[in-house]
Short mmCIF file of C-alpha atoms in Angstrom, two decimals:
data_model
loop_
_atom_site.label_atom_id
_atom_site.label_comp_id
_atom_site.label_asym_id
_atom_site.label_seq_id
_atom_site.Cartn_x
_atom_site.Cartn_y
_atom_site.Cartn_z
CA ARG W 1 -18.05 -125.30 305.60
CA GLY W 2 -19.23 -124.81 309.14
CA PRO W 3 -22.41 -123.17 310.34
CA SER W 4 -20.91 -119.67 310.28
CA ARG W 5 -20.68 -117.83 306.97
CA PHE W 6 -17.12 -116.68 307.66
CA CYS W 7 -15.69 -119.85 309.20
CA SER W 8 -12.54 -121.68 308.03
CA ARG W 9 -12.74 -123.48 304.70
CA THR W 10 -10.50 -125.70 302.66
CA ILE W 11 -10.71 -123.29 299.71
CA ASP W 12 -12.64 -120.14 298.93
CA LEU W 13 -12.89 -118.90 295.35
CA ASP W 14 -14.79 -115.84 294.20
CA LEU W 15 -15.87 -115.97 290.58
CA LEU W 16 -15.84 -112.35 289.45
CA LEU W 17 -16.56 -112.78 285.75
CA TYR W 18 -17.39 -115.43 283.21
CA GLY W 19 -16.88 -113.91 279.79
CA ASP W 20 -19.79 -111.59 279.03
CA LEU W 21 -22.26 -113.56 281.16
CA LEU W 22 -24.82 -111.50 283.06
CA ARG W 23 -26.53 -113.44 285.84
CA HIS W 24 -28.14 -112.01 288.93
CA ASP W 25 -30.33 -114.41 290.83
CA THR W 26 -30.50 -115.99 294.28
CA GLU W 27 -27.67 -118.43 293.47
CA LEU W 28 -25.15 -116.34 291.57
CA ARG W 29 -24.27 -112.76 290.70
CA ILE W 30 -21.98 -112.38 287.68
CA PRO W 31 -20.28 -110.02 287.21
CA ARG W 32 -19.75 -109.55 290.92
CA PRO W 33 -20.72 -106.09 292.20
CA GLU W 34 -17.44 -105.95 294.13
CA ILE W 35 -15.66 -105.15 290.86
CA THR W 36 -17.11 -101.65 290.82
CA GLU W 37 -17.20 -101.18 294.60
CA TYR W 38 -13.74 -102.11 295.89
CA ALA W 39 -10.29 -100.88 294.90
CA CYS W 40 -8.75 -104.22 295.95
CA VAL W 41 -10.83 -105.96 293.26
CA LEU W 42 -10.83 -103.38 290.46
CA ARG W 43 -7.16 -102.40 290.51
CA PRO W 44 -5.84 -105.95 289.90
CA LEU W 45 -8.34 -106.36 287.05
CA ALA W 46 -7.15 -103.06 285.57
CA GLU W 47 -3.55 -104.28 285.79
CA LEU W 48 -4.17 -107.82 284.49
CA ALA W 49 -6.77 -107.11 281.81
CA PRO W 50 -6.76 -103.35 281.14
CA GLY W 51 -8.47 -103.59 277.75
CA GLN W 52 -11.15 -106.08 278.73
CA THR W 53 -14.57 -104.51 279.21
CA HIS W 54 -17.04 -104.94 282.03
CA PRO W 55 -20.14 -106.67 280.60
CA GLN W 56 -22.56 -104.21 282.25
CA THR W 57 -20.79 -100.85 282.04
CA GLY W 58 -19.06 -101.43 278.69
CA LEU W 59 -16.00 -99.66 280.09
CA SER W 60 -12.54 -101.18 280.11
CA TYR W 61 -11.14 -102.06 283.52
CA ALA W 62 -8.36 -99.52 282.94
CA GLU W 63 -10.95 -96.80 282.34
CA MET W 64 -12.98 -97.90 285.36
CA TRP W 65 -9.85 -97.71 287.54
CA LYS W 66 -9.00 -94.28 286.12
CA ARG W 67 -12.48 -93.04 287.17
CA PHE W 68 -12.45 -94.79 290.56
CA ASP W 69 -11.92 -92.51 293.56
CA SER W 70 -9.02 -94.46 295.05
CA ARG W 71 -8.67 -91.89 297.85
CA THR W 72 -11.64 -93.55 299.58
CA GLN W 73 -9.88 -96.94 299.62
CA PRO W 74 -6.10 -96.50 299.62
CA LEU W 75 -4.04 -99.50 298.59
CA THR W 76 -0.45 -100.26 299.48
CA ARG W 77 1.68 -102.24 297.07
CA VAL W 78 3.64 -104.93 298.87
CA ILE W 79 6.74 -106.35 297.20
CA MET W 80 7.31 -109.89 298.35
CA PRO W 81 10.91 -111.12 298.36
CA LEU W 82 11.66 -114.11 296.19
CA GLN W 83 12.34 -117.27 298.13
CA ASP W 84 14.93 -119.84 297.15
#
């Protein structure tokens, strides 16, 4: 990683959840607040794990997505063609 926070990296992984772990300190925030803030994070969780519950809210990701005002952050589904 270079001196800039948003510079090129070999790999960048964002750990959103780790079971029911709750950790908010200077080193790590789990679950990540982005889950409840951004459609591009919550919608995939609602599709992949609809019945799993958020460790802080106790709501399922499907229920959280149902309550989310997606008009504020519209998403466009992109269908990628299969490559041979």
